[in-house]
CSV table of N, CA, C and O in Angstrom, one decimal:
chain,number,residue,atom,x,y,z
E,1,MET,N,0.8,-1.2,0.0
E,1,MET,CA,0.0,0.0,0.0
E,1,MET,C,0.9,1.3,0.0
E,1,MET,O,0.5,2.2,-0.6
E,2,GLY,N,2.0,1.2,0.7
E,2,GLY,CA,2.9,2.3,0.8
E,2,GLY,C,3.4,2.7,-0.6
E,2,GLY,O,3.6,3.9,-0.9
E,3,LEU,N,3.7,1.7,-1.4
E,3,LEU,CA,4.3,1.9,-2.7
E,3,LEU,C,3.2,2.6,-3.6
E,3,LEU,O,3.4,3.4,-4.4
E,4,THR,N,1.9,2.1,-3.4
E,4,THR,CA,0.8,2.7,-4.2
E,4,THR,C,0.6,4.2,-3.8
E,4,THR,O,0.4,5.0,-4.7
E,5,LEU,N,0.7,4.5,-2.5
E,5,LEU,CA,0.5,5.9,-2.1
E,5,LEU,C,1.7,6.7,-2.6
E,5,LEU,O,1.5,7.9,-3.0
E,6,THR,N,2.9,6.2,-2.6
E,6,THR,CA,4.0,6.9,-3.1
E,6,THR,C,3.8,7.2,-4.6
E,6,THR,O,4.1,8.3,-5.1
E,7,GLY,N,3.4,6.2,-5.3
E,7,GLY,CA,3.1,6.3,-6.8
E,7,GLY,C,2.0,7.4,-7.0
E,7,GLY,O,2.1,8.2,-8.0
E,8,TYR,N,1.0,7.4,-6.2
E,8,TYR,CA,-0.1,8.4,-6.3
E,8,TYR,C,0.5,9.8,-6.1
E,8,TYR,O,0.1,10.7,-6.9
E,9,VAL,N,1.3,10.0,-5.2
E,9,VAL,CA,1.9,11.3,-4.9
E,9,VAL,C,2.8,11.7,-6.1
E,9,VAL,O,2.7,12.8,-6.6
E,10,LEU,N,3.6,10.8,-6.6
E,10,LEU,CA,4.4,11.1,-7.8
E,10,LEU,C,3.5,11.4,-9.0
E,10,LEU,O,3.9,12.2,-9.8
E,11,LEU,N,2.4,10.6,-9.2
E,11,LEU,CA,1.5,10.9,-10.3
E,11,LEU,C,0.9,12.3,-10.1
E,11,LEU,O,0.8,13.0,-11.1
E,12,ALA,N,0.6,12.7,-8.9
E,12,ALA,CA,0.0,14.0,-8.7
E,12,ALA,C,1.1,15.1,-9.1
E,12,ALA,O,0.7,16.1,-9.7
E,13,MET,N,2.3,14.9,-8.7
E,13,MET,CA,3.4,15.8,-9.0
E,13,MET,C,3.6,15.9,-10.5
E,13,MET,O,3.7,17.0,-11.1
E,14,THR,N,3.7,14.8,-11.2
E,14,THR,CA,4.0,14.8,-12.7
E,14,THR,C,2.7,15.4,-13.4
E,14,THR,O,2.9,16.1,-14.4
E,15,GLY,N,1.5,15.1,-12.9
E,15,GLY,CA,0.3,15.6,-13.5
E,15,GLY,C,0.3,17.1,-13.3
E,15,GLY,O,-0.2,17.9,-14.2
E,16,GLY,N,0.7,17.6,-12.1
E,16,GLY,CA,0.8,19.0,-11.9
E,16,GLY,C,1.8,19.7,-12.9
E,16,GLY,O,1.5,20.8,-13.4
E,17,VAL,N,2.9,19.1,-13.1
E,17,VAL,CA,3.9,19.6,-14.1
E,17,VAL,C,3.2,19.7,-15.5
E,17,VAL,O,3.4,20.7,-16.2
E,18,LEU,N,2.5,18.6,-15.9
E,18,LEU,CA,1.9,18.6,-17.2
E,18,LEU,C,0.8,19.7,-17.3
E,18,LEU,O,0.7,20.4,-18.3
E,19,TYR,N,0.0,19.9,-16.2
E,19,TYR,CA,-1.0,20.9,-16.2
E,19,TYR,C,-0.3,22.3,-16.3
E,19,TYR,O,-0.7,23.1,-17.1
E,20,TYR,N,0.7,22.5,-15.5
E,20,TYR,CA,1.4,23.8,-15.5
E,20,TYR,C,2.0,24.2,-16.9
E,20,TYR,O,1.8,25.3,-17.4
E,21,THR,N,2.7,23.2,-17.5
E,21,THR,CA,3.3,23.5,-18.8
E,21,THR,C,2.3,23.7,-19.9
E,21,THR,O,2.4,24.6,-20.8
E,22,ARG,N,1.2,23.0,-19.8
E,22,ARG,CA,0.1,23.1,-20.8
E,22,ARG,C,-0.6,24.4,-20.6
E,22,ARG,O,-0.9,25.1,-21.6
E,23,SER,N,-0.9,24.8,-19.4
E,23,SER,CA,-1.7,26.0,-19.2
E,23,SER,C,-0.8,27.3,-19.5
E,23,SER,O,-1.4,28.3,-19.9
E,24,ARG,N,0.5,27.2,-19.3
E,24,ARG,CA,1.4,28.3,-19.6
E,24,ARG,C,1.9,28.2,-21.1
E,24,ARG,O,2.7,29.1,-21.4
E,25,GLU,N,1.5,27.2,-21.8
E,25,GLU,CA,2.0,27.0,-23.2
E,25,GLU,C,3.5,27.0,-23.2
E,25,GLU,O,4.1,27.5,-24.1
E,26,GLN,N,4.1,26.3,-22.3
E,26,GLN,CA,5.5,26.2,-22.2
E,26,GLN,C,5.9,24.8,-22.7
E,26,GLN,O,5.2,23.8,-22.7
E,27,LYS,N,7.2,24.7,-23.2
E,27,LYS,CA,7.7,23.4,-23.6
E,27,LYS,C,8.1,22.7,-22.3
E,27,LYS,O,8.6,23.2,-21.4
E,28,ARG,N,7.7,21.4,-22.3
E,28,ARG,CA,8.0,20.6,-21.2
E,28,ARG,C,9.1,19.6,-21.5
E,28,ARG,O,9.3,19.3,-22.7
E,29,SER,N,9.7,19.0,-20.5
E,29,SER,CA,10.7,18.0,-20.7
E,29,SER,C,10.1,16.8,-21.4
E,29,SER,O,9.0,16.4,-21.1
E,30,ALA,N,10.9,16.1,-22.2
E,30,ALA,CA,10.3,15.0,-23.0
E,30,ALA,C,10.0,13.8,-22.1
E,30,ALA,O,9.3,12.9,-22.5
E,31,TRP,N,10.6,13.7,-20.9
E,31,TRP,CA,10.4,12.6,-20.1
E,31,TRP,C,9.2,12.6,-19.1
E,31,TRP,O,8.8,11.6,-18.5
E,32,VAL,N,8.6,13.8,-19.0
E,32,VAL,CA,7.5,14.0,-18.0
E,32,VAL,C,6.3,13.1,-18.3
E,32,VAL,O,5.8,12.4,-17.5
E,33,ARG,N,5.8,13.2,-19.6
E,33,ARG,CA,4.6,12.5,-20.0
E,33,ARG,C,4.8,11.0,-19.9
E,33,ARG,O,4.0,10.3,-19.4
E,34,PRO,N,6.0,10.5,-20.5
E,34,PRO,CA,6.2,9.0,-20.4
E,34,PRO,C,6.3,8.6,-18.9
E,34,PRO,O,5.8,7.5,-18.6
E,35,LEU,N,6.9,9.4,-18.1
E,35,LEU,CA,7.0,9.0,-16.6
E,35,LEU,C,5.6,9.0,-16.0
E,35,LEU,O,5.3,8.0,-15.3
E,36,HIS,N,4.8,9.9,-16.3
E,36,HIS,CA,3.4,10.0,-15.8
E,36,HIS,C,2.6,8.7,-16.3
E,36,HIS,O,1.9,8.1,-15.5
E,37,ILE,N,2.8,8.4,-17.5
E,37,ILE,CA,2.1,7.2,-18.0
E,37,ILE,C,2.6,5.9,-17.4
E,37,ILE,O,1.9,5.0,-17.0
E,38,GLY,N,3.9,5.8,-17.2
E,38,GLY,CA,4.5,4.7,-16.6
E,38,GLY,C,4.1,4.5,-15.1
E,38,GLY,O,3.8,3.4,-14.7
E,39,LEU,N,4.1,5.6,-14.4
E,39,LEU,CA,3.6,5.6,-13.0
E,39,LEU,C,2.1,5.2,-13.0
E,39,LEU,O,1.7,4.4,-12.1
E,40,GLY,N,1.3,5.7,-13.9
E,40,GLY,CA,-0.1,5.3,-13.9
E,40,GLY,C,-0.2,3.8,-14.1
E,40,GLY,O,-1.1,3.1,-13.5
E,41,THR,N,0.5,3.3,-15.1
E,41,THR,CA,0.5,1.8,-15.3
E,41,THR,C,0.9,1.0,-14.1
E,41,THR,O,0.3,0.0,-13.8
E,42,ALA,N,2.0,1.5,-13.4
E,42,ALA,CA,2.4,0.9,-12.2
E,42,ALA,C,1.3,0.9,-11.1
E,42,ALA,O,1.1,-0.1,-10.4
E,43,ILE,N,0.6,2.0,-11.0
E,43,ILE,CA,-0.5,2.1,-10.0
E,43,ILE,C,-1.6,1.1,-10.3
E,43,ILE,O,-2.1,0.4,-9.4
E,44,VAL,N,-1.9,1.0,-11.5
E,44,VAL,CA,-3.0,0.0,-11.9
E,44,VAL,C,-2.5,-1.4,-11.6
E,44,VAL,O,-3.3,-2.2,-10.9
E,45,THR,N,-1.3,-1.7,-11.9
E,45,THR,CA,-0.8,-3.0,-11.6
E,45,THR,C,-0.7,-3.3,-10.1
E,45,THR,O,-1.1,-4.3,-9.6
E,46,LEU,N,-0.2,-2.3,-9.3
E,46,LEU,CA,-0.1,-2.5,-7.9
E,46,LEU,C,-1.5,-2.6,-7.2
E,46,LEU,O,-1.7,-3.5,-6.3
E,47,VAL,N,-2.5,-1.9,-7.7
E,47,VAL,CA,-3.8,-2.0,-7.1
E,47,VAL,C,-4.4,-3.4,-7.4
E,47,VAL,O,-5.1,-4.0,-6.5
E,48,LEU,N,-4.2,-3.9,-8.6
E,48,LEU,CA,-4.7,-5.2,-8.9
E,48,LEU,C,-4.0,-6.3,-8.1
E,48,LEU,O,-4.7,-7.3,-7.7
E,49,VAL,N,-2.7,-6.1,-7.9
E,49,VAL,CA,-2.0,-7.1,-7.1
E,49,VAL,C,-2.5,-7.0,-5.6
E,49,VAL,O,-2.7,-8.1,-5.0
E,50,LEU,N,-2.7,-5.8,-5.1
E,50,LEU,CA,-3.2,-5.7,-3.8
E,50,LEU,C,-4.6,-6.3,-3.7
E,50,LEU,O,-5.0,-6.9,-2.6
E,51,LEU,N,-5.4,-6.1,-4.7
E,51,LEU,CA,-6.8,-6.8,-4.7
E,51,LEU,C,-6.6,-8.3,-4.6
E,51,LEU,O,-7.3,-8.9,-3.8
E,52,ALA,N,-5.8,-8.9,-5.4
E,52,ALA,CA,-5.6,-10.3,-5.4
E,52,ALA,C,-5.1,-10.8,-4.0
E,52,ALA,O,-5.6,-11.8,-3.5
E,53,ILE,N,-4.1,-10.1,-3.5
E,53,ILE,CA,-3.5,-10.4,-2.2
E,53,ILE,C,-4.6,-10.3,-1.1
E,53,ILE,O,-4.8,-11.2,-0.2
E,54,GLY,N,-5.4,-9.3,-1.2
E,54,GLY,CA,-6.5,-9.1,-0.2
E,54,GLY,C,-7.5,-10.2,-0.2
E,54,GLY,O,-8.0,-10.7,0.8
E,55,ILE,N,-8.0,-10.5,-1.4
E,55,ILE,CA,-9.0,-11.5,-1.6
E,55,ILE,C,-8.5,-12.9,-1.1
E,55,ILE,O,-9.1,-13.6,-0.3
E,56,ILE,N,-7.3,-13.3,-1.6
E,56,ILE,CA,-6.7,-14.6,-1.2
E,56,ILE,C,-6.4,-14.6,0.3
E,56,ILE,O,-6.8,-15.6,1.0
E,57,GLY,N,-5.9,-13.5,0.8
E,57,GLY,CA,-5.6,-13.5,2.3
E,57,GLY,C,-6.8,-13.6,3.1
E,57,GLY,O,-6.9,-14.3,4.1
E,58,THR,N,-7.8,-12.8,2.7
E,58,THR,CA,-9.1,-12.8,3.5
E,58,THR,C,-9.8,-14.1,3.4
E,58,THR,O,-10.3,-14.6,4.5
E,59,LEU,N,-9.9,-14.7,2.3
E,59,LEU,CA,-10.5,-16.0,2.1
E,59,LEU,C,-9.8,-17.1,2.9
E,59,LEU,O,-10.4,-17.9,3.5
E,60,GLY,N,-8.4,-17.0,2.9
E,60,GLY,CA,-7.6,-17.9,3.6
E,60,GLY,C,-7.8,-17.8,5.1
E,60,GLY,O,-7.8,-18.8,5.8
E,61,GLU,N,-7.9,-16.6,5.6
E,61,GLU,CA,-8.0,-16.3,7.0
E,61,GLU,C,-9.4,-16.5,7.6
E,61,GLU,O,-9.6,-17.1,8.6
E,62,TYR,N,-10.4,-16.0,6.9
E,62,TYR,CA,-11.8,-16.0,7.4
E,62,TYR,C,-12.7,-16.9,6.6
E,62,TYR,O,-13.8,-17.1,7.1
E,63,GLY,N,-12.3,-17.3,5.4
E,63,GLY,CA,-13.2,-18.2,4.6
E,63,GLY,C,-14.3,-17.4,3.9
E,63,GLY,O,-15.1,-18.0,3.2
E,64,ARG,N,-14.4,-16.1,4.0
E,64,ARG,CA,-15.4,-15.3,3.4
E,64,ARG,C,-14.9,-13.9,3.3
E,64,ARG,O,-14.0,-13.5,4.0
E,65,LEU,N,-15.6,-13.1,2.4
E,65,LEU,CA,-15.3,-11.7,2.3
E,65,LEU,C,-16.4,-10.9,2.9
E,65,LEU,O,-17.5,-11.4,3.2
E,66,GLY,N,-16.1,-9.6,3.1
E,66,GLY,CA,-17.2,-8.7,3.5
E,66,GLY,C,-17.3,-8.6,5.0
E,66,GLY,O,-18.3,-8.2,5.5
E,67,HIS,N,-16.2,-8.9,5.8
E,67,HIS,CA,-16.4,-8.7,7.2
E,67,HIS,C,-16.0,-7.3,7.7
E,67,HIS,O,-16.0,-7.1,8.9
E,68,SER,N,-15.6,-6.4,6.8
E,68,SER,CA,-15.2,-5.1,7.2
E,68,SER,C,-15.5,-4.1,6.1
E,68,SER,O,-15.8,-4.5,4.9
E,69,PHE,N,-15.4,-2.8,6.4
E,69,PHE,CA,-15.6,-1.8,5.3
E,69,PHE,C,-14.4,-1.8,4.4
E,69,PHE,O,-14.5,-1.1,3.3
E,70,HIS,N,-13.4,-2.4,4.7
E,70,HIS,CA,-12.2,-2.4,3.8
E,70,HIS,C,-12.5,-3.0,2.4
E,70,HIS,O,-12.0,-2.5,1.4
E,71,LEU,N,-13.4,-3.9,2.4
E,71,LEU,CA,-13.8,-4.5,1.1
E,71,LEU,C,-14.4,-3.4,0.2
E,71,LEU,O,-14.1,-3.3,-1.0
E,72,LEU,N,-15.3,-2.7,0.8
E,72,LEU,CA,-16.0,-1.6,0.0
E,72,LEU,C,-15.0,-0.5,-0.4
E,72,LEU,O,-15.0,-0.1,-1.6
E,73,PHE,N,-14.1,-0.1,0.5
E,73,PHE,CA,-13.1,0.9,0.1
E,73,PHE,C,-12.1,0.4,-0.9
E,73,PHE,O,-11.8,1.1,-1.8
E,74,GLY,N,-11.7,-0.9,-0.7
E,74,GLY,CA,-10.8,-1.4,-1.7
E,74,GLY,C,-11.4,-1.6,-3.1
E,74,GLY,O,-10.7,-1.3,-4.1
E,75,LEU,N,-12.6,-2.1,-3.2
E,75,LEU,CA,-13.2,-2.2,-4.5
E,75,LEU,C,-13.5,-0.8,-5.1
E,75,LEU,O,-13.4,-0.7,-6.3
E,76,SER,N,-13.7,0.2,-4.3
E,76,SER,CA,-13.9,1.5,-4.8
E,76,SER,C,-12.6,2.0,-5.4
E,76,SER,O,-12.6,2.7,-6.5
E,77,VAL,N,-11.5,1.7,-4.7
E,77,VAL,CA,-10.2,2.1,-5.3
E,77,VAL,C,-9.9,1.4,-6.6
E,77,VAL,O,-9.5,2.1,-7.6
E,78,VAL,N,-10.2,0.2,-6.7
E,78,VAL,CA,-10.0,-0.6,-7.9
E,78,VAL,C,-10.8,0.0,-9.1
E,78,VAL,O,-10.3,0.3,-10.2
E,79,VAL,N,-12.1,0.3,-8.8
E,79,VAL,CA,-13.0,0.9,-9.8
E,79,VAL,C,-12.4,2.3,-10.2
E,79,VAL,O,-12.4,2.6,-11.4
E,80,LEU,N,-12.0,3.1,-9.3
E,80,LEU,CA,-11.5,4.4,-9.6
E,80,LEU,C,-10.2,4.4,-10.4
E,80,LEU,O,-10.0,5.2,-11.3
E,81,VAL,N,-9.4,3.5,-10.0
E,81,VAL,CA,-8.1,3.3,-10.7
E,81,VAL,C,-8.3,2.9,-12.2
E,81,VAL,O,-7.8,3.5,-13.1
E,82,LEU,N,-9.2,1.9,-12.4
E,82,LEU,CA,-9.5,1.5,-13.7
E,82,LEU,C,-10.2,2.5,-14.5
E,82,LEU,O,-9.9,2.7,-15.7
E,83,ALA,N,-11.1,3.3,-13.9
E,83,ALA,CA,-11.9,4.3,-14.6
E,83,ALA,C,-10.9,5.5,-14.9
E,83,ALA,O,-11.0,6.1,-16.0
E,84,SER,N,-10.0,5.8,-14.1
E,84,SER,CA,-9.0,6.8,-14.3
E,84,SER,C,-8.1,6.4,-15.5
E,84,SER,O,-7.8,7.2,-16.4
E,85,ALA,N,-7.6,5.2,-15.5
E,85,ALA,CA,-6.8,4.7,-16.6
E,85,ALA,C,-7.6,4.8,-17.9
E,85,ALA,O,-7.0,5.2,-19.0
E,86,TRP,N,-8.8,4.4,-17.9
E,86,TRP,CA,-9.7,4.4,-19.1
E,86,TRP,C,-9.8,5.9,-19.6
E,86,TRP,O,-9.6,6.2,-20.8
E,87,SER,N,-10.1,6.8,-18.6
E,87,SER,CA,-10.3,8.2,-19.0
E,87,SER,C,-9.0,8.8,-19.5
E,87,SER,O,-9.0,9.6,-20.4
E,88,ALA,N,-7.9,8.4,-19.0
E,88,ALA,CA,-6.6,8.8,-19.5
E,88,ALA,C,-6.3,8.4,-20.9
E,88,ALA,O,-5.8,9.2,-21.7
E,89,SER,N,-6.8,7.2,-21.3
E,89,SER,CA,-6.6,6.7,-22.6
E,89,SER,C,-7.5,7.5,-23.6
E,89,SER,O,-7.3,7.4,-24.8
E,90,ARG,N,-8.5,8.2,-23.1
E,90,ARG,CA,-9.4,9.0,-24.0
E,90,ARG,C,-9.0,10.4,-24.2
E,90,ARG,O,-9.6,11.1,-25.0
E,91,ILE,N,-8.0,10.9,-23.4
E,91,ILE,CA,-7.6,12.3,-23.5
E,91,ILE,C,-7.1,12.6,-24.9
E,91,ILE,O,-6.1,12.0,-25.4
E,92,ALA,N,-7.7,13.5,-25.6
E,92,ALA,CA,-7.3,13.9,-26.9
E,92,ALA,C,-8.1,15.2,-27.2
E,92,ALA,O,-9.1,15.5,-26.6
E,93,PRO,N,-7.6,16.0,-28.1
E,93,PRO,CA,-8.2,17.3,-28.4
E,93,PRO,C,-9.7,17.2,-28.8
E,93,PRO,O,-10.5,18.0,-28.5
E,94,GLU,N,-10.0,16.1,-29.5
E,94,GLU,CA,-11.4,15.9,-29.9
E,94,GLU,C,-12.3,15.4,-28.8
E,94,GLU,O,-13.5,15.3,-29.0
E,95,ARG,N,-11.8,15.1,-27.6
E,95,ARG,CA,-12.6,14.7,-26.5
E,95,ARG,C,-12.2,15.5,-25.3
E,95,ARG,O,-11.5,15.1,-24.3
E,96,PRO,N,-12.7,16.8,-25.2
E,96,PRO,CA,-12.3,17.7,-24.2
E,96,PRO,C,-12.9,17.3,-22.8
E,96,PRO,O,-12.4,17.8,-21.8
E,97,TRP,N,-13.8,16.4,-22.7
E,97,TRP,CA,-14.4,15.9,-21.5
E,97,TRP,C,-13.4,15.0,-20.7
E,97,TRP,O,-13.6,14.8,-19.5
E,98,ALA,N,-12.5,14.3,-21.4
E,98,ALA,CA,-11.7,13.3,-20.8
E,98,ALA,C,-10.7,13.8,-19.7
E,98,ALA,O,-10.6,13.1,-18.7
E,99,ARG,N,-10.1,14.9,-20.0
E,99,ARG,CA,-9.1,15.4,-19.0
E,99,ARG,C,-9.7,15.8,-17.7
E,99,ARG,O,-9.3,15.3,-16.6
E,100,PRO,N,-10.8,16.6,-17.7
E,100,PRO,CA,-11.5,16.9,-16.4
E,100,PRO,C,-12.0,15.6,-15.7
E,100,PRO,O,-12.0,15.6,-14.5
E,101,LEU,N,-12.5,14.7,-16.4
E,101,LEU,CA,-13.0,13.4,-15.8
E,101,LEU,C,-11.8,12.7,-15.2
E,101,LEU,O,-11.9,12.2,-14.1
E,102,HIS,N,-10.7,12.6,-15.9
E,102,HIS,CA,-9.5,12.0,-15.4
E,102,HIS,C,-9.0,12.6,-14.1
E,102,HIS,O,-8.7,12.0,-13.1
E,103,VAL,N,-9.0,14.0,-14.0
E,103,VAL,CA,-8.5,14.7,-12.8
E,103,VAL,C,-9.5,14.5,-11.7
E,103,VAL,O,-9.1,14.3,-10.5
E,104,GLY,N,-10.8,14.5,-12.0
E,104,GLY,CA,-11.8,14.3,-11.0
E,104,GLY,C,-11.8,12.9,-10.4
E,104,GLY,O,-11.9,12.7,-9.2
E,105,LEU,N,-11.6,11.9,-11.3
E,105,LEU,CA,-11.5,10.5,-10.8
E,105,LEU,C,-10.3,10.4,-9.9
E,105,LEU,O,-10.3,9.7,-8.8
E,106,ASN,N,-9.2,11.1,-10.2
E,106,ASN,CA,-8.0,11.0,-9.4
E,106,ASN,C,-8.1,11.7,-8.1
E,106,ASN,O,-7.5,11.3,-7.1
E,107,SER,N,-8.9,12.7,-8.0
E,107,SER,CA,-9.2,13.4,-6.7
E,107,SER,C,-10.0,12.4,-5.8
E,107,SER,O,-9.7,12.2,-4.7
E,108,GLY,N,-11.0,11.7,-6.4
E,108,GLY,CA,-11.7,10.7,-5.7
E,108,GLY,C,-10.9,9.6,-5.3
E,108,GLY,O,-11.0,9.0,-4.2
E,109,LEU,N,-9.9,9.2,-6.1
E,109,LEU,CA,-9.0,8.1,-5.8
E,109,LEU,C,-8.1,8.5,-4.6
E,109,LEU,O,-7.9,7.6,-3.8
E,110,GLY,N,-7.7,9.7,-4.4
E,110,GLY,CA,-7.0,10.1,-3.2
E,110,GLY,C,-7.8,9.8,-2.0
E,110,GLY,O,-7.2,9.3,-1.0
E,111,ILE,N,-9.0,10.2,-2.0
E,111,ILE,CA,-9.9,9.9,-0.9
E,111,ILE,C,-10.1,8.4,-0.6
E,111,ILE,O,-10.0,7.9,0.5
E,112,GLY,N,-10.3,7.7,-1.7
E,112,GLY,CA,-10.4,6.2,-1.6
E,112,GLY,C,-9.2,5.6,-1.1
E,112,GLY,O,-9.3,4.6,-0.3
E,113,LEU,N,-8.0,6.0,-1.5
E,113,LEU,CA,-6.8,5.4,-1.0
E,113,LEU,C,-6.6,5.7,0.5
E,113,LEU,O,-6.2,4.8,1.2
E,114,ALA,N,-7.0,6.9,0.9
E,114,ALA,CA,-6.9,7.2,2.3
E,114,ALA,C,-7.9,6.3,3.1
E,114,ALA,O,-7.5,5.7,4.2
E,115,ALA,N,-9.1,6.1,2.6
E,115,ALA,CA,-10.1,5.3,3.3
E,115,ALA,C,-9.6,3.8,3.3
E,115,ALA,O,-9.7,3.1,4.4
E,116,ALA,N,-9.1,3.3,2.2
E,116,ALA,CA,-8.7,2.0,2.1
E,116,ALA,C,-7.4,1.7,3.0
E,116,ALA,O,-7.3,0.7,3.7
E,117,GLY,N,-6.6,2.7,3.1
E,117,GLY,CA,-5.4,2.6,3.9
E,117,GLY,C,-5.7,2.5,5.4
E,117,GLY,O,-5.2,1.7,6.1
E,118,LEU,N,-6.6,3.4,5.8
E,118,LEU,CA,-7.0,3.4,7.2
E,118,LEU,C,-7.8,2.2,7.6
E,118,LEU,O,-7.5,1.6,8.6
E,119,SER,N,-8.7,1.8,6.8
E,119,SER,CA,-9.5,0.5,7.1
E,119,SER,C,-8.6,-0.7,6.9
E,119,SER,O,-8.8,-1.7,7.7
E,120,GLY,N,-7.7,-0.7,6.0
E,120,GLY,CA,-6.7,-1.8,5.9
E,120,GLY,C,-5.8,-1.9,7.1
E,120,GLY,O,-5.5,-3.1,7.5
E,121,TRP,N,-5.5,-0.8,7.7
E,121,TRP,CA,-4.7,-0.9,8.9
E,121,TRP,C,-5.4,-1.6,10.0
E,121,TRP,O,-4.8,-2.4,10.7
E,122,GLN,N,-6.7,-1.4,10.1
E,122,GLN,CA,-7.5,-2.1,11.1
E,122,GLN,C,-7.6,-3.6,10.8
E,122,GLN,O,-7.5,-4.4,11.7
E,123,VAL,N,-7.7,-4.0,9.5
E,123,VAL,CA,-7.7,-5.4,9.1
E,123,VAL,C,-6.4,-6.0,9.4
E,123,VAL,O,-6.3,-7.1,10.0
E,124,VAL,N,-5.3,-5.4,9.1
E,124,VAL,CA,-3.9,-5.9,9.4
E,124,VAL,C,-3.7,-6.2,10.9
E,124,VAL,O,-3.1,-7.2,11.2
E,125,GLN,N,-4.3,-5.3,11.7
E,125,GLN,CA,-4.1,-5.5,13.1
E,125,GLN,C,-4.7,-6.8,13.6
E,125,GLN,O,-4.3,-7.4,14.6
E,126,LYS,N,-5.7,-7.3,12.9
E,126,LYS,CA,-6.3,-8.6,13.2
E,126,LYS,C,-5.4,-9.8,13.0
E,126,LYS,O,-5.5,-10.8,13.6
E,127,TYR,N,-4.5,-9.6,11.9
E,127,TYR,CA,-3.6,-10.7,11.6
E,127,TYR,C,-2.4,-10.8,12.5
E,127,TYR,O,-1.8,-11.8,12.7
E,128,LEU,N,-2.0,-9.6,13.1
E,128,LEU,CA,-0.8,-9.6,13.9
E,128,LEU,C,-1.1,-10.2,15.3
E,128,LEU,O,-2.2,-10.1,15.9
E,129,PRO,N,-0.1,-11.0,15.8
E,129,PRO,CA,-0.3,-11.6,17.1
E,129,PRO,C,-0.3,-10.7,18.3
E,129,PRO,O,0.1,-9.6,18.3
């Protein structure tokens, strides 16, 4: 989860650079956009891995899912990450709605990551001796 949060912060920073250079019509470094896309891909991968670990671990420990709010928050994060990745793939001059949608989903993702992190901490405490 810590790596996912770090990636989210780095994505916010690189996204801020992209916004700043675009709004000021400045030339940006050639590596910023590929880094942003790479970090986004890493976040999607990490979230899906965390989903698999959570499902397997919870089923192994409890035999069922849904014993805490962490499932709701975790699934919300998965949906938001996938929707954000989809909206990012739609960003183009002929689709002006895609960029604000992408930014809005990422704002919601920050809240979802905070909720999943806090509820996940409670779940992890149950595993510790």
